[in-house]
Coordinates of C-alpha atoms and ligand atoms in Angstrom, one line a residue:
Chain A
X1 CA 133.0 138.0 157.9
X2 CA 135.2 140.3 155.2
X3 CA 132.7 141.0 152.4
X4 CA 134.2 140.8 148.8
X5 CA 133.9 144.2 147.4
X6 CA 130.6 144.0 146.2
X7 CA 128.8 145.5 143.2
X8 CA 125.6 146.9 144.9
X9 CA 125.7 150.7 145.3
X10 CA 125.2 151.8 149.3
X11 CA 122.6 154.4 149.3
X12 CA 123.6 157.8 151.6
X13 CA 126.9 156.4 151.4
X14 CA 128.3 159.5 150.8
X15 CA 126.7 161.7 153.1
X16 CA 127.8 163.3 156.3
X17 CA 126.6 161.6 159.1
X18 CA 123.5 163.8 160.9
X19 CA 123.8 163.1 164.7
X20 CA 120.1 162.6 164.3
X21 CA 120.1 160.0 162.0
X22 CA 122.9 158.1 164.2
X23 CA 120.4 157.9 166.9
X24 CA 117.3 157.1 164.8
X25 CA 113.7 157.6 166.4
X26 CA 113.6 153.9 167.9
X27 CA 116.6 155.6 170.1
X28 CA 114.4 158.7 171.1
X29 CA 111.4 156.3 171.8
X30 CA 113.4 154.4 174.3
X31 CA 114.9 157.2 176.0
X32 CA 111.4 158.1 176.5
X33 CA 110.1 154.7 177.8
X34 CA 113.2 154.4 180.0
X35 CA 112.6 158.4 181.4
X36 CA 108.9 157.3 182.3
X37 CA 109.6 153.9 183.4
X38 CA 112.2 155.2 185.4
X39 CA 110.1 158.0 187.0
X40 CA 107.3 155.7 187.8
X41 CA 109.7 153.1 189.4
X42 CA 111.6 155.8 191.8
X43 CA 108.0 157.7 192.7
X44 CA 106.4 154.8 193.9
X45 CA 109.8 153.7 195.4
X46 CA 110.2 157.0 197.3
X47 CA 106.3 156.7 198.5
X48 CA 107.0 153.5 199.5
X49 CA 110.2 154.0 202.0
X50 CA 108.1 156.8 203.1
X51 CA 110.6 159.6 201.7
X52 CA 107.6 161.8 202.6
X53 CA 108.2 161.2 206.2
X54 CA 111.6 162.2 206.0
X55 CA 111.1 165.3 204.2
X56 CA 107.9 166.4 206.3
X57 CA 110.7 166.2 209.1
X58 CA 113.4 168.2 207.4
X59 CA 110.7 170.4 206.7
X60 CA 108.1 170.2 210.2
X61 CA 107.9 174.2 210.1
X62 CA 106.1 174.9 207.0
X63 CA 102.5 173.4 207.7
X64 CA 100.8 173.8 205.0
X65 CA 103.2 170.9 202.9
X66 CA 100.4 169.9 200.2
X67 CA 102.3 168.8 197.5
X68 CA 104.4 166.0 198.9
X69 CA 104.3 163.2 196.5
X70 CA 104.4 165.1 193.4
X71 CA 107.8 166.9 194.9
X72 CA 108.8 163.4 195.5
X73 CA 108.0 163.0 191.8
X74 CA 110.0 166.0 191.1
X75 CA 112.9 164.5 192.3
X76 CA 112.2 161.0 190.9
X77 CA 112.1 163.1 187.6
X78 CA 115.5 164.8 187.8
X79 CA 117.3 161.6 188.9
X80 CA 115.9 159.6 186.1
X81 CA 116.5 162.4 183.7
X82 CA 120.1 162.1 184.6
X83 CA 120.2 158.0 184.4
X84 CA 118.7 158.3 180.8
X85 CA 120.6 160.8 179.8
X86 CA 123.6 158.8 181.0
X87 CA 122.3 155.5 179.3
X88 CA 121.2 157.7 176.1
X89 CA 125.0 158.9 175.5
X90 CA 126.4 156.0 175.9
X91 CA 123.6 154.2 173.3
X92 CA 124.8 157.4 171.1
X93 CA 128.3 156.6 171.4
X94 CA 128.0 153.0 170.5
X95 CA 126.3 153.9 167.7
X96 CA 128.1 156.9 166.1
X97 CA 131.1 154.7 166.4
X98 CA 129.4 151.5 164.6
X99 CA 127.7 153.5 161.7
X100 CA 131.2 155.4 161.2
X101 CA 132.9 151.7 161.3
X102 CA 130.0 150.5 158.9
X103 CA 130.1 153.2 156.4
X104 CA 133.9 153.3 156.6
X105 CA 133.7 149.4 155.5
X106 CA 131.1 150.3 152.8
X107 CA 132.8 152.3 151.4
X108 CA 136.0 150.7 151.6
X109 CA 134.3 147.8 150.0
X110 CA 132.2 149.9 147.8
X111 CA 135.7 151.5 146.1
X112 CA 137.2 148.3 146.0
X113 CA 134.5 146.7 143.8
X114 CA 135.1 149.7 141.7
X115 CA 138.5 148.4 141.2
X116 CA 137.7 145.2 140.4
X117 CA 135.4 146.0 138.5
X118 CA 137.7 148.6 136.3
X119 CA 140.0 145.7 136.5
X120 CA 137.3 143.5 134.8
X121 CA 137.1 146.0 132.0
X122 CA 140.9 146.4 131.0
X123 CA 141.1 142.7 131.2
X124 CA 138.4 142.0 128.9
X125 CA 139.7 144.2 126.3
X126 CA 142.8 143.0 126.2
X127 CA 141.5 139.5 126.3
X128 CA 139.7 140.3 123.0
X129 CA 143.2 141.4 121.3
X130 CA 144.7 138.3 122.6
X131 CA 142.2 135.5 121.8
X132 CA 142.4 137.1 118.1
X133 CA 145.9 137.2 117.8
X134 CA 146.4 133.8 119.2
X135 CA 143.7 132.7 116.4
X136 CA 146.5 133.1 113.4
X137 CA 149.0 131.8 116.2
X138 CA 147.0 128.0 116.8
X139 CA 145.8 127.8 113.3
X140 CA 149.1 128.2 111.3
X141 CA 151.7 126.6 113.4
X142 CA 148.9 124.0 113.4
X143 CA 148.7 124.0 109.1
X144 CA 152.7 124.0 109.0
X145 CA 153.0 121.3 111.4
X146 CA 150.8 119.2 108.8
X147 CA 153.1 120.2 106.0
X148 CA 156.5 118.1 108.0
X149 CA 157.9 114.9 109.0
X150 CA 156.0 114.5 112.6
X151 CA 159.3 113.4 113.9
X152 CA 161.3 116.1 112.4
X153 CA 162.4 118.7 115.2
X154 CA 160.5 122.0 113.5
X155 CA 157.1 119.3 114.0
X156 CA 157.8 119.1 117.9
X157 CA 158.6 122.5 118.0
X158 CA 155.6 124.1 116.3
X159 CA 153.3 121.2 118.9
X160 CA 155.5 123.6 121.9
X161 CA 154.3 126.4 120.4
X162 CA 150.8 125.2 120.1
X163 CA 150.7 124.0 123.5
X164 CA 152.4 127.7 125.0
X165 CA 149.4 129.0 123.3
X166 CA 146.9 126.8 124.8
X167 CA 148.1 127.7 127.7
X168 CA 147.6 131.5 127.3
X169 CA 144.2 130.2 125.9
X170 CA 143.2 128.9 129.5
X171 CA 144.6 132.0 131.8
X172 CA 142.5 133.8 129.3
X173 CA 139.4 131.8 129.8
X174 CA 139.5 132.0 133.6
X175 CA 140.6 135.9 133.0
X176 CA 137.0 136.2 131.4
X177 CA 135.5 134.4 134.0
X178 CA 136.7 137.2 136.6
X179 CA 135.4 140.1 134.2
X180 CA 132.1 139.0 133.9
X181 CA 132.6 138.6 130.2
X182 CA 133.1 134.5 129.9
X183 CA 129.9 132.1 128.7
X184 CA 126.5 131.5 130.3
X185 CA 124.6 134.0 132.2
X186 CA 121.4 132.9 130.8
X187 CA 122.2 129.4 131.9
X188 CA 121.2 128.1 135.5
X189 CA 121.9 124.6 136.7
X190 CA 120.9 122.6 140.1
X191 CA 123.4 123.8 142.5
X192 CA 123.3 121.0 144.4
X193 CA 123.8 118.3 141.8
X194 CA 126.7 120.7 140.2
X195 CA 128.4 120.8 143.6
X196 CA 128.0 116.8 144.5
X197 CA 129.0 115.8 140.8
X198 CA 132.8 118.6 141.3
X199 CA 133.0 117.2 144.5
X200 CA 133.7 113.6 143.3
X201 CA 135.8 115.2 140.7
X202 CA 137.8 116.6 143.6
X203 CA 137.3 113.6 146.3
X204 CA 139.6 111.7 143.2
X205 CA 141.9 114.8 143.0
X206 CA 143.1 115.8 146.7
X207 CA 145.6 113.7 148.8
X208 CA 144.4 110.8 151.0
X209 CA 145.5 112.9 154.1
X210 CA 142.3 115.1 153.3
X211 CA 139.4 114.2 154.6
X212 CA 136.1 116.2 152.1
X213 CA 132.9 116.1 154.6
X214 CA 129.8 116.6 152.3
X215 CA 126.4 118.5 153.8
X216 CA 124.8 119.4 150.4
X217 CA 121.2 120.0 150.5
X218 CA 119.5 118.6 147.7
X219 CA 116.5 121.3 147.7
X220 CA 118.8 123.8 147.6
X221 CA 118.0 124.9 144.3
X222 CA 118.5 126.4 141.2
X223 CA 121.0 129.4 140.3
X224 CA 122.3 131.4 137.3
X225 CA 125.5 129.5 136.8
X226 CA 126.3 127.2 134.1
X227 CA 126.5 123.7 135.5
X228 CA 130.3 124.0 134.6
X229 CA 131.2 127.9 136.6
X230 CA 129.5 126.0 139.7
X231 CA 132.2 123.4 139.3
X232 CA 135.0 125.9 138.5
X233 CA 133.6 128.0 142.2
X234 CA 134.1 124.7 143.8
X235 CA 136.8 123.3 142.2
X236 CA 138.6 126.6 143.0
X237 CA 138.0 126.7 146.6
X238 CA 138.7 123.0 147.3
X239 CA 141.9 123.4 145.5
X240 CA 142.5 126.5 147.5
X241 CA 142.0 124.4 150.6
X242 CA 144.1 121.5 149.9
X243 CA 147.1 124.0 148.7
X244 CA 146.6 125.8 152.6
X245 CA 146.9 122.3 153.6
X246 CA 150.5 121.9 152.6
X247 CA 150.9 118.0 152.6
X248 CA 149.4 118.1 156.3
X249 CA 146.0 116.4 157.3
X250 CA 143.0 118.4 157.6
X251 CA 139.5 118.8 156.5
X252 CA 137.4 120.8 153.8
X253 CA 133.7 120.9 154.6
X254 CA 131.7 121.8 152.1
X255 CA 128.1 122.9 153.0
X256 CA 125.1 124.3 150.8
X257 CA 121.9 124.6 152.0
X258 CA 119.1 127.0 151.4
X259 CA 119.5 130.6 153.2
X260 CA 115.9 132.7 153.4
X261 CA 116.5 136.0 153.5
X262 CA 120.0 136.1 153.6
X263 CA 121.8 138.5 152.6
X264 CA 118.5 139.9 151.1
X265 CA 115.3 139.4 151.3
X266 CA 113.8 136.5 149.0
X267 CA 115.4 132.9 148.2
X268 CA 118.7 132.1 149.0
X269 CA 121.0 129.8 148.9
X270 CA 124.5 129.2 150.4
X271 CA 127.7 127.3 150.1
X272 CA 130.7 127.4 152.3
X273 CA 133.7 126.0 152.0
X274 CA 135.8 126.0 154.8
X275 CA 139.4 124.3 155.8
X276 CA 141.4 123.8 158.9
X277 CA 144.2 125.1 157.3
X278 CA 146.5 127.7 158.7
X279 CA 143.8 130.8 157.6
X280 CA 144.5 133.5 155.9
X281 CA 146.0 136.8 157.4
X282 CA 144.2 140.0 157.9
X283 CA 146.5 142.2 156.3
X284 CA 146.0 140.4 152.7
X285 CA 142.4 139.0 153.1
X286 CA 141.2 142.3 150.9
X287 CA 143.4 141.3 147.9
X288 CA 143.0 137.7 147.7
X289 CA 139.7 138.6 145.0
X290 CA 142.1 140.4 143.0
X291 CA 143.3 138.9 139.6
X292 CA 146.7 137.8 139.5
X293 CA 147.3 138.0 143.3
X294 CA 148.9 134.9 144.5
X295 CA 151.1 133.9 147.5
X296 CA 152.1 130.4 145.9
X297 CA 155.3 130.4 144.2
X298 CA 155.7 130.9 140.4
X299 CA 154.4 127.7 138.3
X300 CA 152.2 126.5 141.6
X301 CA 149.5 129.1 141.4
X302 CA 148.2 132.2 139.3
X303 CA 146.1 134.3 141.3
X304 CA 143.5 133.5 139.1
X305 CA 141.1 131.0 141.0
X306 CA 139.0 133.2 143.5
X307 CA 138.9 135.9 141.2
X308 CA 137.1 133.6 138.8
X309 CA 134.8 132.8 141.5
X310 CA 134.1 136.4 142.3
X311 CA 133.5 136.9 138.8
X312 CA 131.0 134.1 138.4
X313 CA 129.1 134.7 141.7
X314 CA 128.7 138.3 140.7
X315 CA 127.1 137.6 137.6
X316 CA 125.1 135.2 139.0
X317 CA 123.7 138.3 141.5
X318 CA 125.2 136.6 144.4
X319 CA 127.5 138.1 147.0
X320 CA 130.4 136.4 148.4
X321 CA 133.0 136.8 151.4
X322 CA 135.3 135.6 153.6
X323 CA 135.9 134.5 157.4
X324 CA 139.2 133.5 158.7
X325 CA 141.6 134.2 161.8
X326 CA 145.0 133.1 162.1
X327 CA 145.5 129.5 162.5
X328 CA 141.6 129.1 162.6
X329 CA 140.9 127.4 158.7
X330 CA 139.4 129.6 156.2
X331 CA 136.1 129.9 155.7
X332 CA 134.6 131.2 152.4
X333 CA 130.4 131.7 152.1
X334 CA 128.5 132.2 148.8
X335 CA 125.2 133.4 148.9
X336 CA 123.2 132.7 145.3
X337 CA 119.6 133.5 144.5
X338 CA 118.0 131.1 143.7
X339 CA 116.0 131.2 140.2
X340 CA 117.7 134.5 139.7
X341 CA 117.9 135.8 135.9
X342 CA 120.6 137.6 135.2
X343 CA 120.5 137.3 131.7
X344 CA 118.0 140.4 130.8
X345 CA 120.0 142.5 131.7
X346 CA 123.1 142.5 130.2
X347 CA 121.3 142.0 127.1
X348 CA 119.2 144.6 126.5
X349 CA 121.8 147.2 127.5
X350 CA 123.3 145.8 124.1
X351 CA 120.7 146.8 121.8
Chain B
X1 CA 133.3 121.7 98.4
X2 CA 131.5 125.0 99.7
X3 CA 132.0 128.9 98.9
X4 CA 132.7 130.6 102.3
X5 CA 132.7 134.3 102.5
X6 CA 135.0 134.9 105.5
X7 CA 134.0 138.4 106.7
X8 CA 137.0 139.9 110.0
X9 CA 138.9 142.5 110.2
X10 CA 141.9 141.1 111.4
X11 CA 144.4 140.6 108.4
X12 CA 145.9 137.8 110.2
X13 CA 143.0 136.1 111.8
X14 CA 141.6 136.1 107.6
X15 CA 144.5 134.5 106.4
X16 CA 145.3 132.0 108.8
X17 CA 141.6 130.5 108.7
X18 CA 141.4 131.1 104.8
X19 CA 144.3 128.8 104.4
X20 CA 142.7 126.2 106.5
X21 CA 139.6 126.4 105.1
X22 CA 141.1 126.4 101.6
X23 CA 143.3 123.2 102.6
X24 CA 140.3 121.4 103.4
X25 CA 138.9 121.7 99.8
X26 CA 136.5 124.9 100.3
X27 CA 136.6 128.0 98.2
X28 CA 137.1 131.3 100.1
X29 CA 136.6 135.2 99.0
X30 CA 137.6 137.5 102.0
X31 CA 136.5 140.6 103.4
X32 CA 137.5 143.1 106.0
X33 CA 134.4 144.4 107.0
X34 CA 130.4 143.7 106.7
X35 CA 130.3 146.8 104.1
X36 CA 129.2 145.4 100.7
X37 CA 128.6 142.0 101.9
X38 CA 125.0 142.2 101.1
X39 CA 125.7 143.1 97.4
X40 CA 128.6 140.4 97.2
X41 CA 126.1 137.9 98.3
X42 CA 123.6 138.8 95.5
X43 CA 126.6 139.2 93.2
X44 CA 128.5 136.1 93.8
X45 CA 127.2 132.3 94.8
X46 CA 128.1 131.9 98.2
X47 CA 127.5 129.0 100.4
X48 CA 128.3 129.8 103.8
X49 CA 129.1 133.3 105.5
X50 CA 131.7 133.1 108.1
X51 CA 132.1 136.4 109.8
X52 CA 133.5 138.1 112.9
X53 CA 131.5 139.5 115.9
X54 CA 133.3 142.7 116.9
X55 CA 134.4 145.0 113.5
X56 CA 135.3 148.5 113.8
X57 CA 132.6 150.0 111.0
X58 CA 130.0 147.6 110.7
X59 CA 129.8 145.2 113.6
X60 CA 128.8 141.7 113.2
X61 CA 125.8 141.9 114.6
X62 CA 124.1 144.8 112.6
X63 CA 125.0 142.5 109.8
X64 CA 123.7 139.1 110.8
X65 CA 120.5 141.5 111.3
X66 CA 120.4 143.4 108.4
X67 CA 121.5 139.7 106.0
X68 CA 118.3 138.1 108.0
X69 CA 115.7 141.1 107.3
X70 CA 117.0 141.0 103.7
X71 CA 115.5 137.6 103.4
X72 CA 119.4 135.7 103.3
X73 CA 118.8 132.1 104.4
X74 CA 122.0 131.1 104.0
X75 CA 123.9 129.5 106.7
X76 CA 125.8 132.0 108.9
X77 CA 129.1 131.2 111.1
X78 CA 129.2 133.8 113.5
X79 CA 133.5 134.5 115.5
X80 CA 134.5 136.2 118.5
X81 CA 136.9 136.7 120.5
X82 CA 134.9 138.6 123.0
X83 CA 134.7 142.4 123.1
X84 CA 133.3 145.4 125.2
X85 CA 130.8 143.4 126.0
X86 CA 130.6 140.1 126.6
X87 CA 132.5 137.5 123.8
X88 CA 129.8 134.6 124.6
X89 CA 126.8 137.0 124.9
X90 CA 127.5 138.6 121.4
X91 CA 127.3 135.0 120.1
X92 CA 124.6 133.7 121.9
X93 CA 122.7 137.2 120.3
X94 CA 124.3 136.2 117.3
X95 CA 122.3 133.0 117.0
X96 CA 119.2 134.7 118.5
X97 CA 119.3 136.9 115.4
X98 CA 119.9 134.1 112.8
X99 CA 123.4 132.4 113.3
X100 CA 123.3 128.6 112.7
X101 CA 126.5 128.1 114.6
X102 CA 129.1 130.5 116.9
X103 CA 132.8 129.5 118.1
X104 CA 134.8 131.6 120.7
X105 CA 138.1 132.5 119.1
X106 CA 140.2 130.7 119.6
X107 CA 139.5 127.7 118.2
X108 CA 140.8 125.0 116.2
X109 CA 140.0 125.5 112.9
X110 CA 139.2 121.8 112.5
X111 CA 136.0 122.8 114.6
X112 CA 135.3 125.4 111.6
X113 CA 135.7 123.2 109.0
X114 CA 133.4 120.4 110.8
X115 CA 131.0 123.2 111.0
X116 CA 131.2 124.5 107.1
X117 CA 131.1 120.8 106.5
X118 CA 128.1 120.1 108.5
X119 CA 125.8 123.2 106.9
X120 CA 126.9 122.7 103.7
X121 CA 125.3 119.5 103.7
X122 CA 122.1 120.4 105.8
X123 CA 121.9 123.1 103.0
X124 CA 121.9 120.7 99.9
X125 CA 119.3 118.8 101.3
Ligands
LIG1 N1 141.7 128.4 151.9 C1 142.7 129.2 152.0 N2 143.6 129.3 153.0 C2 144.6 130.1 153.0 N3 144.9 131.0 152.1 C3 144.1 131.0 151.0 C4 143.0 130.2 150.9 N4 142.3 130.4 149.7 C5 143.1 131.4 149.1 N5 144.1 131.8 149.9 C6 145.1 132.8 149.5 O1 144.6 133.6 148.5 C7 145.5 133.6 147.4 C8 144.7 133.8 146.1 O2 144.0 132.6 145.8 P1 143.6 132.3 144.3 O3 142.8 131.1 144.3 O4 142.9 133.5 143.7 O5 145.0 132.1 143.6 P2 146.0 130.9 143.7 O6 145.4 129.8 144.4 O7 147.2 131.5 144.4 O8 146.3 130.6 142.2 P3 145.4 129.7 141.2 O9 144.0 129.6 141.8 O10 145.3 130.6 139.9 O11 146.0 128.5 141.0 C9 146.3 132.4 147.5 O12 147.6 132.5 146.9 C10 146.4 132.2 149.0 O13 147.4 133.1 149.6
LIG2 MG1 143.5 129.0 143.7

């Protein structure tokens, strides 16, 4: 599964990598139990087959031959040094490469959540200019509109003005929603009961050729989302869904049920939403978060929805990602705590 | 009929919601920043305070503070149109420290004047 860039600092990111630490003791302690089991297995092996018998003939001229087992051992030794030392590189190798792969994800992951998050702040400041200057911009046209005919033309003009406003009002609500900066992180809501009440809201929206298969948990708990951001995740994803759909049948299955211990230790929950629609491609599964980055042509889709939903799950201390191979469906998984309060911090750090 | 003090810094923002507020019978002084508003509340008889969250000198919420550990009971409106930090977390501190009401900006200034119309009343009684 492709991690959304995440928030959470990777400790020792940065550092070189130690051989050492790549092999870790648990790797030391089982070269050492394989050297000794090894060793034991071939000495009693050898004393068994009667190597000794052998070797007492190779060696019939020198009498005195006291030591036989233990050079049997000897050579039990060597050969199993060599097997574990075999089986230890390639443990080694294996490893190196997966903790360079690892890291190298981390901190791919690490700097694109930088990004976004950098994103989030220029956004929200120029969200703040705009929502003031469209204040003056809804309230007059709306005043001047009171002062004419309501069928002369300026009256339907000024209501097209107020409504091109209102719609740079909503891409600047959902904008907010990305940078962490919208309502409600000291609300919570039942995630379950959000989810099933959005899910009828979209079971009335999508096309009868899509088929919405419910597995919603109703223990699943409580999270730091305003009832309504838990419908705006959903909503977003469903929509998502039916849009990958194109007109063809298929169907969205949307699952939440509680997760222990996943992704972290403590109380979990999880929702995935996931389509048999045509997936989405490797080479721009790290952008789809990204605000504004759409493949839908202009009027059909913003770029705006699963950045609102990284926003949201973010501030709601969750973590979120995606899963999807060509032709497979997407699948996208949240993971929420559950009963998490968010809403010290941000607070404080105010005062 | 109330008297609004109508504290922002925006020029524009001040006059489009003065004229509204004025339309709808009430009686507006302006100002451009939370300097002085203390003394102008002593000074003149105001009914409401409507003022913005995020000011350059003094910012909203020192002010809502400061009129609240002065001992002003009056009914305070606090406006935002988000800023560094959150928009909705300045107002929803905003009413911790004493705002009766908070709107996101923006809104419809029929929602304001509602508002005004609503405390004004709760005040006379
Ligand atoms: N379930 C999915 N299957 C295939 N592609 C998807 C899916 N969900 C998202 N995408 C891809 O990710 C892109 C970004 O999605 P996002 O929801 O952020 O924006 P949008 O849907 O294009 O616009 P908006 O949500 O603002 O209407 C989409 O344009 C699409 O290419
Ligand atoms: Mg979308």
């Amino acid at each position: 599964m492709r991690s959304a860039p995440g928030n959470t600092t990777l400790p020792g990111a940065r550092d070189g990598l130690s051989v050492w630490q790549a092999i870790g003791r648990e790797a030391l302690l089982r070269f050492g139990l394989i050297f000794i089991a090894l060793t034991v297995v071939l000495t009693l092996a050898m004393v068994k087959i009667d190597l000794f018998d052998q070797f007492y003939a190779l060696t019939r001229e020198h009498e005195d031959w006291e030591f036989d087992e233990m050079v049997l051992a000897l050579l039990a030794a060597l050969i199993a040094l060599a097997f574990s030392a075999l089986i230890l590189a390639r443990m080694l190798a294996v490893r190196v490469s997966e903790q360079v792969n690892e890291r190298l994800l981390a901190e791919q992951r690490l700097a694109e959540g930088r990004k976004l998050r950098s994103m989030g702040t220029l956004l929200g400041g120029v969200s703040h200019s705009m929502n003031n200057h469209l204040q003056p911009i809804m309230t007059l046209s709306e005043l001047m509109r009171e002062d004419l005919p309501p069928d002369s033309e300026a009256a339907r003009d000024l209501a097209r003005i107020r409504q091109a406003a209102q719609g740079a009002c909503e891409i600047l609500r959902r904008v907010l929603n990305f940078s962490h900066q919208g309502h409600g992180v000291s609300e919570r809501c039942d995630l379950p009961e959000a989810l099933q009440s959005a899910a009828e809201l979209a079971s009335a929206a999508i096309p009868s050729t899509v088929r919405l298969e419910l597995d919603i948990d109703p223990a699943a708990g409580q999270v730091a989302l305003a009832r309504v951001d838990a419908e705006v995740i959903l909503l977003n994803l469903v929509s998502n869904a039916v849009d990958a759909l194109e007109g063809r049948a298929g169907v969205i299955r949307i699952r939440c049920a509680p997760a222990p211990g996943r992704p972290e230790p403590g109380d979990w929950v999880r929702l995935t939403v996931a389509d048999s629609g045509p997936g989405i491609p490797e080479a721009i599964q790290e952008r789809i978060f990204d605000p504004f980055f759409t493949t839908k042509a202009v009027g059909l889709g913003t770029g705006l929805g699963l950045s609102e939903v990284y926003g949201l799950v973010h501030r709601a201390g969750g973590h979120l990602g995606v899963r999807s191979a060509p032709g497979e469906g997407a699948e996208f998984n949240i993971f929420l705590p559950v009963g998490h309060d968010a809403a010290k911090a941000p607070l404080a750090s105010m005062e | 009929m109330a008297r609004v003090l109508l504290v922002d810094d925006d020029e524009m923002v001040r006059y489009a919601l003065a004229k509204a507020l004025r339309r709808a019978g009430h009686e507006v002084r302006e100002a451009a920043s939370g300097a002085g508003v203390l003394e102008q509340l002593r000074s003149d008889a105001i009914d409401i305070l409507v003022t913005d969250l995020v000011m350059p000198d003094e910012e909203g919420i020192g002010l809502i503070r400061e009129l609240r550990a002065a001992g002003e009971g009056l009914p305070i409106v606090a406006i935002s149109g988000g800023g560094r930090v959150s928009g909705e977390q300045y107002l929803r501190m905003a009413s911790r420290l004493g705002a009766s009401a908070t709107l996101a900006k923006p809104f419809d200034h029929r929602e304001l004047i509602e508002l005004i119309d609503r405390l004004a009343k709760n005040a006379d009684r």
